[in-house]
Amino acid sequence: MKNLHYIYRFLIENLFVSLSIFFLLIVFQSKGADLGLFELNHWRYVHLGDASENIKNALFLAKGGKLNEYVTSNHMPGLYLYLSFFLSMLPKDFLSNSLSNGVFILVFSSFVTIFTIISLAFYSVRMIIKSERLIFFFKILFCFVLLNLFLTFNYFRVLSETYLPFLQLVYLSLFFYYLEDRKNRFAYLIGALYFVGLSVFVGLTNVFTDFLFFTFFSFFLFHKIKEIHIKNFIPAIILLVFVFLKSGNLNFHYWIVETNKAQGMGSGLSMLKTIINNSWYVPNNWYDIYSYGPIFDHQIIVLILGLISIYLYRAERLVTFFLFLCILVLPLDSWRIQEQGFQLISQTYKNDVNMGICFFFLLLIGKKQGFFLNRVFDLISNRIKFRINKNIFRVVYLLLVLLFIMRILSYLTSFIEFERIVSPNHSEWISKNNLCKQKFNKSNANCNCLSIMHWDQDFFLLNDVKPCKMQFSSYSPHLNLDDFYYNNVKSSFLDHSAVFLLYRNDLYTDQSTLSPRLVNLFLSGECNVVQGDFLFLCKSKTSL
């Protein structure tokens, strides 16, 4: 019962803080801050299209779609599987496709991201810091840290890169907690290994760092091999069964490995070269706190924090070696992208996922300097003394929650009206072309599935149209040379089960992003304009 009460208090606290931060974001937006809260299509620092893809896939899963069948992506499935759990708890009416429901799901998904990040950060604080006053101090500190990430870098978006730094923070904190008492805290070593696995399951952006930490943690596991019990495997078994039940087939190799190869990931040698180049990268404006992106990924600042941590823990050899390893792995999150610092509408946000190490160093320094911080708090509390009546506190708490909810609902209404003005209305041509509805658990007879041959992940959130099996519901040019993808498209086109939505430029000009064989395939059928003079729907000449 005590553990249940703790979990309940932990969740309620995190929910309140999440509502508070979301409320503040809306207030800042309403006062003129350029946060993009009212724009589905404005990419700032992190990839907006990938965020929409994750939300769309989570919606498909919540409605009965299966991985590698209707839920297809070249990303690891952990994030949208996780988000689908929350979407599944919503009333079914919220999962029906419409502009208002689509906007609600986008907002709700961002809130889930904020709530999850806060929960991971606060859990890590409790793992490392023991003084209640210091815990409160670091929770407040993390609120400001997260506000900075949300306001400046749009970290409320549903991306693996926004989750990974905090998953990393958790597994580092769990392992440090284990190192403090290795005889009695074996379960926390197991927990650290599981969170490394979850980090990989959510995204491969930090795969090399995760692999090195997993190897390092496993060294301690092998020395305690006799303490491993069947119960330690239960979470892994549950996860595997869950993934199996959610999968239409188990061809993860194609969707995650082969499709990424098609994007030109490069060889291991080229990845190593990218890491080495980024290791020595120093921007001209290195003195600017945002020269590397978020200040918490500023390599010079993180290095200084790491050296301070090593100095403070120099008497503990294992901890010192662990901290030294944390410094060594810092460049490993940059294996894909050349470091460019704080660049808008770029891919450099993928080089920021080792921020979890920065947060970890901050907590360790705070733990060692706890005596000094407590002295400061004593001086403040001696000068400022006040008590709050519990009943008054509860009333104020409830009033604040009501205020936050009302303001968020007001924002949601404004967001829907905004999108109603700027979003194209596809309902007319959809109704005329006999497209299948998003009923994944039932076979749709006498209708066509739809594949969009350009990048538009929000389409399937806002419109009740079923995507095609074994295809990317929204096309990306890296698929041009993919024979498996082409054969699936060709088969569904020729057997009259699928129709395809294309831009005029991709169909009738030499500026097409599609391969010539795809263009020729579509032109062999019927392509009719469905909206303005720029959207065409192509189908086999004898399609339904």
PDB file of N, CA and C in Angstrom, residues 67-137:
ATOM      1  N   LEU A  67       1.681  -3.240 -36.556  1.00  0.00           N
ATOM      2  CA  LEU A  67       3.029  -2.870 -36.969  1.00  0.00           C
ATOM      3  C   LEU A  67       3.423  -3.621 -38.238  1.00  0.00           C
ATOM      4  N   ASN A  68       4.155  -2.932 -39.109  1.00  0.00           N
ATOM      5  CA  ASN A  68       4.688  -3.493 -40.350  1.00  0.00           C
ATOM      6  C   ASN A  68       3.595  -3.884 -41.336  1.00  0.00           C
ATOM      7  N   GLU A  69       2.385  -3.456 -41.072  1.00  0.00           N
ATOM      8  CA  GLU A  69       1.275  -3.735 -41.964  1.00  0.00           C
ATOM      9  C   GLU A  69       0.661  -2.399 -42.396  1.00  0.00           C
ATOM     10  N   TYR A  70      -0.134  -1.797 -41.514  1.00  0.00           N
ATOM     11  CA  TYR A  70      -0.631  -0.437 -41.752  1.00  0.00           C
ATOM     12  C   TYR A  70       0.215   0.604 -41.007  1.00  0.00           C
ATOM     13  N   VAL A  71       0.854   0.173 -39.922  1.00  0.00           N
ATOM     14  CA  VAL A  71       1.722   1.066 -39.142  1.00  0.00           C
ATOM     15  C   VAL A  71       3.144   0.836 -39.608  1.00  0.00           C
ATOM     16  N   THR A  72       3.602   1.668 -40.544  1.00  0.00           N
ATOM     17  CA  THR A  72       4.919   1.486 -41.148  1.00  0.00           C
ATOM     18  C   THR A  72       5.763   2.735 -40.958  1.00  0.00           C
ATOM     19  N   SER A  73       7.041   2.511 -40.709  1.00  0.00           N
ATOM     20  CA  SER A  73       7.956   3.632 -40.505  1.00  0.00           C
ATOM     21  C   SER A  73       9.374   3.101 -40.546  1.00  0.00           C
ATOM     22  N   ASN A  74      10.329   3.972 -40.844  1.00  0.00           N
ATOM     23  CA  ASN A  74      11.735   3.588 -40.775  1.00  0.00           C
ATOM     24  C   ASN A  74      12.337   3.916 -39.414  1.00  0.00           C
ATOM     25  N   HIS A  75      11.467   4.175 -38.416  1.00  0.00           N
ATOM     26  CA  HIS A  75      11.904   4.446 -37.053  1.00  0.00           C
ATOM     27  C   HIS A  75      11.582   3.268 -36.141  1.00  0.00           C
ATOM     28  N   MET A  76      12.278   3.192 -35.025  1.00  0.00           N
ATOM     29  CA  MET A  76      11.961   2.174 -34.025  1.00  0.00           C
ATOM     30  C   MET A  76      10.534   2.404 -33.510  1.00  0.00           C
ATOM     31  N   PRO A  77       9.816   1.331 -33.175  1.00  0.00           N
ATOM     32  CA  PRO A  77       8.389   1.464 -32.860  1.00  0.00           C
ATOM     33  C   PRO A  77       8.061   1.842 -31.427  1.00  0.00           C
ATOM     34  N   GLY A  78       9.068   1.937 -30.544  1.00  0.00           N
ATOM     35  CA  GLY A  78       8.783   2.125 -29.125  1.00  0.00           C
ATOM     36  C   GLY A  78       7.955   3.346 -28.804  1.00  0.00           C
ATOM     37  N   LEU A  79       8.244   4.465 -29.462  1.00  0.00           N
ATOM     38  CA  LEU A  79       7.577   5.710 -29.115  1.00  0.00           C
ATOM     39  C   LEU A  79       6.098   5.674 -29.464  1.00  0.00           C
ATOM     40  N   TYR A  80       5.752   5.242 -30.674  1.00  0.00           N
ATOM     41  CA  TYR A  80       4.328   5.269 -31.017  1.00  0.00           C
ATOM     42  C   TYR A  80       3.553   4.116 -30.376  1.00  0.00           C
ATOM     43  N   LEU A  81       4.240   3.026 -30.002  1.00  0.00           N
ATOM     44  CA  LEU A  81       3.584   2.004 -29.190  1.00  0.00           C
ATOM     45  C   LEU A  81       3.226   2.571 -27.820  1.00  0.00           C
ATOM     46  N   TYR A  82       4.164   3.314 -27.246  1.00  0.00           N
ATOM     47  CA  TYR A  82       3.932   3.946 -25.939  1.00  0.00           C
ATOM     48  C   TYR A  82       2.790   4.949 -26.018  1.00  0.00           C
ATOM     49  N   LEU A  83       2.815   5.811 -27.025  1.00  0.00           N
ATOM     50  CA  LEU A  83       1.774   6.827 -27.162  1.00  0.00           C
ATOM     51  C   LEU A  83       0.410   6.190 -27.439  1.00  0.00           C
ATOM     52  N   SER A  84       0.389   5.082 -28.169  1.00  0.00           N
ATOM     53  CA  SER A  84      -0.883   4.417 -28.481  1.00  0.00           C
ATOM     54  C   SER A  84      -1.573   3.927 -27.217  1.00  0.00           C
ATOM     55  N   PHE A  85      -0.794   3.629 -26.189  1.00  0.00           N
ATOM     56  CA  PHE A  85      -1.379   3.203 -24.909  1.00  0.00           C
ATOM     57  C   PHE A  85      -2.257   4.314 -24.337  1.00  0.00           C
ATOM     58  N   PHE A  86      -1.803   5.545 -24.413  1.00  0.00           N
ATOM     59  CA  PHE A  86      -2.579   6.683 -23.904  1.00  0.00           C
ATOM     60  C   PHE A  86      -3.771   6.980 -24.812  1.00  0.00           C
ATOM     61  N   LEU A  87      -3.557   6.899 -26.126  1.00  0.00           N
ATOM     62  CA  LEU A  87      -4.664   7.156 -27.046  1.00  0.00           C
ATOM     63  C   LEU A  87      -5.761   6.103 -26.890  1.00  0.00           C
ATOM     64  N   SER A  88      -5.370   4.872 -26.575  1.00  0.00           N
ATOM     65  CA  SER A  88      -6.357   3.794 -26.411  1.00  0.00           C
ATOM     66  C   SER A  88      -7.279   4.036 -25.225  1.00  0.00           C
ATOM     67  N   MET A  89      -6.818   4.849 -24.266  1.00  0.00           N
ATOM     68  CA  MET A  89      -7.629   5.137 -23.081  1.00  0.00           C
ATOM     69  C   MET A  89      -8.652   6.242 -23.319  1.00  0.00           C
ATOM     70  N   LEU A  90      -8.544   6.925 -24.462  1.00  0.00           N
ATOM     71  CA  LEU A  90      -9.501   7.981 -24.777  1.00  0.00           C
ATOM     72  C   LEU A  90     -10.831   7.378 -25.211  1.00  0.00           C
ATOM     73  N   PRO A  91     -11.941   8.104 -25.007  1.00  0.00           N
ATOM     74  CA  PRO A  91     -13.223   7.637 -25.552  1.00  0.00           C
ATOM     75  C   PRO A  91     -13.115   7.428 -27.061  1.00  0.00           C
ATOM     76  N   LYS A  92     -13.810   6.421 -27.589  1.00  0.00           N
ATOM     77  CA  LYS A  92     -13.691   6.074 -29.005  1.00  0.00           C
ATOM     78  C   LYS A  92     -14.046   7.240 -29.927  1.00  0.00           C
ATOM     79  N   ASP A  93     -14.946   8.107 -29.461  1.00  0.00           N
ATOM     80  CA  ASP A  93     -15.342   9.250 -30.297  1.00  0.00           C
ATOM     81  C   ASP A  93     -14.158  10.153 -30.620  1.00  0.00           C
ATOM     82  N   PHE A  94     -13.176  10.210 -29.713  1.00  0.00           N
ATOM     83  CA  PHE A  94     -12.007  11.060 -29.944  1.00  0.00           C
ATOM     84  C   PHE A  94     -11.076  10.473 -31.002  1.00  0.00           C
ATOM     85  N   LEU A  95     -11.221   9.170 -31.282  1.00  0.00           N
ATOM     86  CA  LEU A  95     -10.360   8.522 -32.264  1.00  0.00           C
ATOM     87  C   LEU A  95     -10.940   8.564 -33.672  1.00  0.00           C
ATOM     88  N   SER A  96     -12.183   9.040 -33.796  1.00  0.00           N
ATOM     89  CA  SER A  96     -12.758   9.192 -35.134  1.00  0.00           C
ATOM     90  C   SER A  96     -12.132  10.399 -35.810  1.00  0.00           C
ATOM     91  N   ASN A  97     -11.891  10.264 -37.122  1.00  0.00           N
ATOM     92  CA  ASN A  97     -11.131  11.298 -37.830  1.00  0.00           C
ATOM     93  C   ASN A  97     -11.977  12.524 -38.146  1.00  0.00           C
ATOM     94  N   SER A  98     -11.479  13.666 -37.730  1.00  0.00           N
ATOM     95  CA  SER A  98     -12.060  14.961 -38.070  1.00  0.00           C
ATOM     96  C   SER A  98     -11.007  16.000 -37.744  1.00  0.00           C
ATOM     97  N   LEU A  99     -11.220  17.200 -38.211  1.00  0.00           N
ATOM     98  CA  LEU A  99     -10.235  18.246 -37.928  1.00  0.00           C
ATOM     99  C   LEU A  99     -10.133  18.507 -36.433  1.00  0.00           C
ATOM    100  N   SER A 100     -11.270  18.600 -35.746  1.00  0.00           N
ATOM    101  CA  SER A 100     -11.243  18.896 -34.310  1.00  0.00           C
ATOM    102  C   SER A 100     -10.591  17.762 -33.522  1.00  0.00           C
ATOM    103  N   ASN A 101     -10.932  16.505 -33.860  1.00  0.00           N
ATOM    104  CA  ASN A 101     -10.318  15.372 -33.166  1.00  0.00           C
ATOM    105  C   ASN A 101      -8.831  15.263 -33.488  1.00  0.00           C
ATOM    106  N   GLY A 102      -8.467  15.545 -34.735  1.00  0.00           N
ATOM    107  CA  GLY A 102      -7.059  15.511 -35.112  1.00  0.00           C
ATOM    108  C   GLY A 102      -6.240  16.521 -34.338  1.00  0.00           C
ATOM    109  N   VAL A 103      -6.770  17.734 -34.185  1.00  0.00           N
ATOM    110  CA  VAL A 103      -6.072  18.763 -33.409  1.00  0.00           C
ATOM    111  C   VAL A 103      -5.981  18.346 -31.952  1.00  0.00           C
ATOM    112  N   PHE A 104      -7.073  17.784 -31.416  1.00  0.00           N
ATOM    113  CA  PHE A 104      -7.044  17.323 -30.022  1.00  0.00           C
ATOM    114  C   PHE A 104      -5.969  16.255 -29.814  1.00  0.00           C
ATOM    115  N   ILE A 105      -5.867  15.305 -30.744  1.00  0.00           N
ATOM    116  CA  ILE A 105      -4.873  14.238 -30.598  1.00  0.00           C
ATOM    117  C   ILE A 105      -3.455  14.800 -30.670  1.00  0.00           C
ATOM    118  N   LEU A 106      -3.231  15.773 -31.537  1.00  0.00           N
ATOM    119  CA  LEU A 106      -1.916  16.422 -31.611  1.00  0.00           C
ATOM    120  C   LEU A 106      -1.561  17.102 -30.287  1.00  0.00           C
ATOM    121  N   VAL A 107      -2.524  17.832 -29.733  1.00  0.00           N
ATOM    122  CA  VAL A 107      -2.291  18.542 -28.462  1.00  0.00           C
ATOM    123  C   VAL A 107      -2.114  17.536 -27.326  1.00  0.00           C
ATOM    124  N   PHE A 108      -2.977  16.531 -27.288  1.00  0.00           N
ATOM    125  CA  PHE A 108      -2.902  15.513 -26.245  1.00  0.00           C
ATOM    126  C   PHE A 108      -1.563  14.776 -26.293  1.00  0.00           C
ATOM    127  N   SER A 109      -1.089  14.482 -27.496  1.00  0.00           N
ATOM    128  CA  SER A 109       0.192  13.778 -27.654  1.00  0.00           C
ATOM    129  C   SER A 109       1.354  14.622 -27.152  1.00  0.00           C
ATOM    130  N   SER A 110       1.297  15.929 -27.417  1.00  0.00           N
ATOM    131  CA  SER A 110       2.332  16.825 -26.891  1.00  0.00           C
ATOM    132  C   SER A 110       2.293  16.866 -25.369  1.00  0.00           C
ATOM    133  N   PHE A 111       1.085  16.840 -24.819  1.00  0.00           N
ATOM    134  CA  PHE A 111       0.958  16.832 -23.356  1.00  0.00           C
ATOM    135  C   PHE A 111       1.521  15.540 -22.768  1.00  0.00           C
ATOM    136  N   VAL A 112       1.271  14.417 -23.424  1.00  0.00           N
ATOM    137  CA  VAL A 112       1.838  13.147 -22.959  1.00  0.00           C
ATOM    138  C   VAL A 112       3.365  13.215 -22.968  1.00  0.00           C
ATOM    139  N   THR A 113       3.923  13.846 -23.990  1.00  0.00           N
ATOM    140  CA  THR A 113       5.378  14.013 -24.064  1.00  0.00           C
ATOM    141  C   THR A 113       5.888  14.843 -22.898  1.00  0.00           C
ATOM    142  N   ILE A 114       5.242  15.966 -22.628  1.00  0.00           N
ATOM    143  CA  ILE A 114       5.636  16.816 -21.502  1.00  0.00           C
ATOM    144  C   ILE A 114       5.541  16.038 -20.194  1.00  0.00           C
ATOM    145  N   PHE A 115       4.431  15.330 -19.992  1.00  0.00           N
ATOM    146  CA  PHE A 115       4.225  14.555 -18.768  1.00  0.00           C
ATOM    147  C   PHE A 115       5.306  13.479 -18.609  1.00  0.00           C
ATOM    148  N   THR A 116       5.645  12.795 -19.692  1.00  0.00           N
ATOM    149  CA  THR A 116       6.640  11.717 -19.631  1.00  0.00           C
ATOM    150  C   THR A 116       8.023  12.261 -19.317  1.00  0.00           C
ATOM    151  N   ILE A 117       8.401  13.341 -19.983  1.00  0.00           N
ATOM    152  CA  ILE A 117       9.724  13.932 -19.748  1.00  0.00           C
ATOM    153  C   ILE A 117       9.846  14.397 -18.297  1.00  0.00           C
ATOM    154  N   ILE A 118       8.811  15.042 -17.783  1.00  0.00           N
ATOM    155  CA  ILE A 118       8.821  15.495 -16.393  1.00  0.00           C
ATOM    156  C   ILE A 118       8.926  14.308 -15.436  1.00  0.00           C
ATOM    157  N   SER A 119       8.177  13.246 -15.717  1.00  0.00           N
ATOM    158  CA  SER A 119       8.209  12.062 -14.850  1.00  0.00           C
ATOM    159  C   SER A 119       9.601  11.432 -14.824  1.00  0.00           C
ATOM    160  N   LEU A 120      10.236  11.319 -15.986  1.00  0.00           N
ATOM    161  CA  LEU A 120      11.582  10.749 -16.055  1.00  0.00           C
ATOM    162  C   LEU A 120      12.590  11.617 -15.312  1.00  0.00           C
ATOM    163  N   ALA A 121      12.476  12.940 -15.478  1.00  0.00           N
ATOM    164  CA  ALA A 121      13.404  13.856 -14.812  1.00  0.00           C
ATOM    165  C   ALA A 121      13.222  13.812 -13.291  1.00  0.00           C
ATOM    166  N   PHE A 122      11.978  13.854 -12.833  1.00  0.00           N
ATOM    167  CA  PHE A 122      11.716  13.864 -11.393  1.00  0.00           C
ATOM    168  C   PHE A 122      12.108  12.535 -10.750  1.00  0.00           C
ATOM    169  N   TYR A 123      11.905  11.432 -11.463  1.00  0.00           N
ATOM    170  CA  TYR A 123      12.320  10.131 -10.931  1.00  0.00           C
ATOM    171  C   TYR A 123      13.840  10.094 -10.751  1.00  0.00           C
ATOM    172  N   SER A 124      14.578  10.638 -11.712  1.00  0.00           N
ATOM    173  CA  SER A 124      16.037  10.670 -11.627  1.00  0.00           C
ATOM    174  C   SER A 124      16.498  11.516 -10.451  1.00  0.00           C
ATOM    175  N   VAL A 125      15.818  12.623 -10.221  1.00  0.00           N
ATOM    176  CA  VAL A 125      16.155  13.475  -9.075  1.00  0.00           C
ATOM    177  C   VAL A 125      16.048  12.678  -7.780  1.00  0.00           C
ATOM    178  N   ARG A 126      14.984  11.920  -7.639  1.00  0.00           N
ATOM    179  CA  ARG A 126      14.782  11.128  -6.412  1.00  0.00           C
ATOM    180  C   ARG A 126      15.785   9.990  -6.299  1.00  0.00           C
ATOM    181  N   MET A 127      16.282   9.489  -7.411  1.00  0.00           N
ATOM    182  CA  MET A 127      17.286   8.434  -7.361  1.00  0.00           C
ATOM    183  C   MET A 127      18.609   8.929  -6.775  1.00  0.00           C
ATOM    184  N   ILE A 128      18.972  10.151  -7.090  1.00  0.00           N
ATOM    185  CA  ILE A 128      20.298  10.651  -6.724  1.00  0.00           C
ATOM    186  C   ILE A 128      20.264  11.525  -5.477  1.00  0.00           C
ATOM    187  N   ILE A 129      19.284  12.391  -5.374  1.00  0.00           N
ATOM    188  CA  ILE A 129      19.213  13.340  -4.266  1.00  0.00           C
ATOM    189  C   ILE A 129      18.339  12.754  -3.154  1.00  0.00           C
ATOM    190  N   LYS A 130      18.779  12.870  -1.915  1.00  0.00           N
ATOM    191  CA  LYS A 130      18.041  12.282  -0.785  1.00  0.00           C
ATOM    192  C   LYS A 130      17.364  13.322   0.102  1.00  0.00           C
ATOM    193  N   SER A 131      17.932  14.493   0.232  1.00  0.00           N
ATOM    194  CA  SER A 131      17.332  15.546   1.053  1.00  0.00           C
ATOM    195  C   SER A 131      16.060  16.068   0.387  1.00  0.00           C
ATOM    196  N   GLU A 132      14.953  16.129   1.152  1.00  0.00           N
ATOM    197  CA  GLU A 132      13.684  16.572   0.584  1.00  0.00           C
ATOM    198  C   GLU A 132      13.762  18.004   0.064  1.00  0.00           C
ATOM    199  N   ARG A 133      14.504  18.853   0.797  1.00  0.00           N
ATOM    200  CA  ARG A 133      14.632  20.243   0.343  1.00  0.00           C
ATOM    201  C   ARG A 133      15.416  20.328  -0.960  1.00  0.00           C
ATOM    202  N   LEU A 134      16.468  19.499  -1.067  1.00  0.00           N
ATOM    203  CA  LEU A 134      17.241  19.486  -2.309  1.00  0.00           C
ATOM    204  C   LEU A 134      16.438  18.895  -3.458  1.00  0.00           C
ATOM    205  N   ILE A 135      15.628  17.889  -3.149  1.00  0.00           N
ATOM    206  CA  ILE A 135      14.758  17.316  -4.178  1.00  0.00           C
ATOM    207  C   ILE A 135      13.817  18.382  -4.714  1.00  0.00           C
ATOM    208  N   PHE A 136      13.222  19.142  -3.817  1.00  0.00           N
ATOM    209  CA  PHE A 136      12.325  20.218  -4.232  1.00  0.00           C
ATOM    210  C   PHE A 136      13.072  21.243  -5.083  1.00  0.00           C
ATOM    211  N   PHE A 137      14.283  21.596  -4.663  1.00  0.00           N
ATOM    212  CA  PHE A 137      15.097  22.574  -5.393  1.00  0.00           C
ATOM    213  C   PHE A 137      15.389  22.090  -6.810  1.00  0.00           C
TER     214      PHE A 137
END
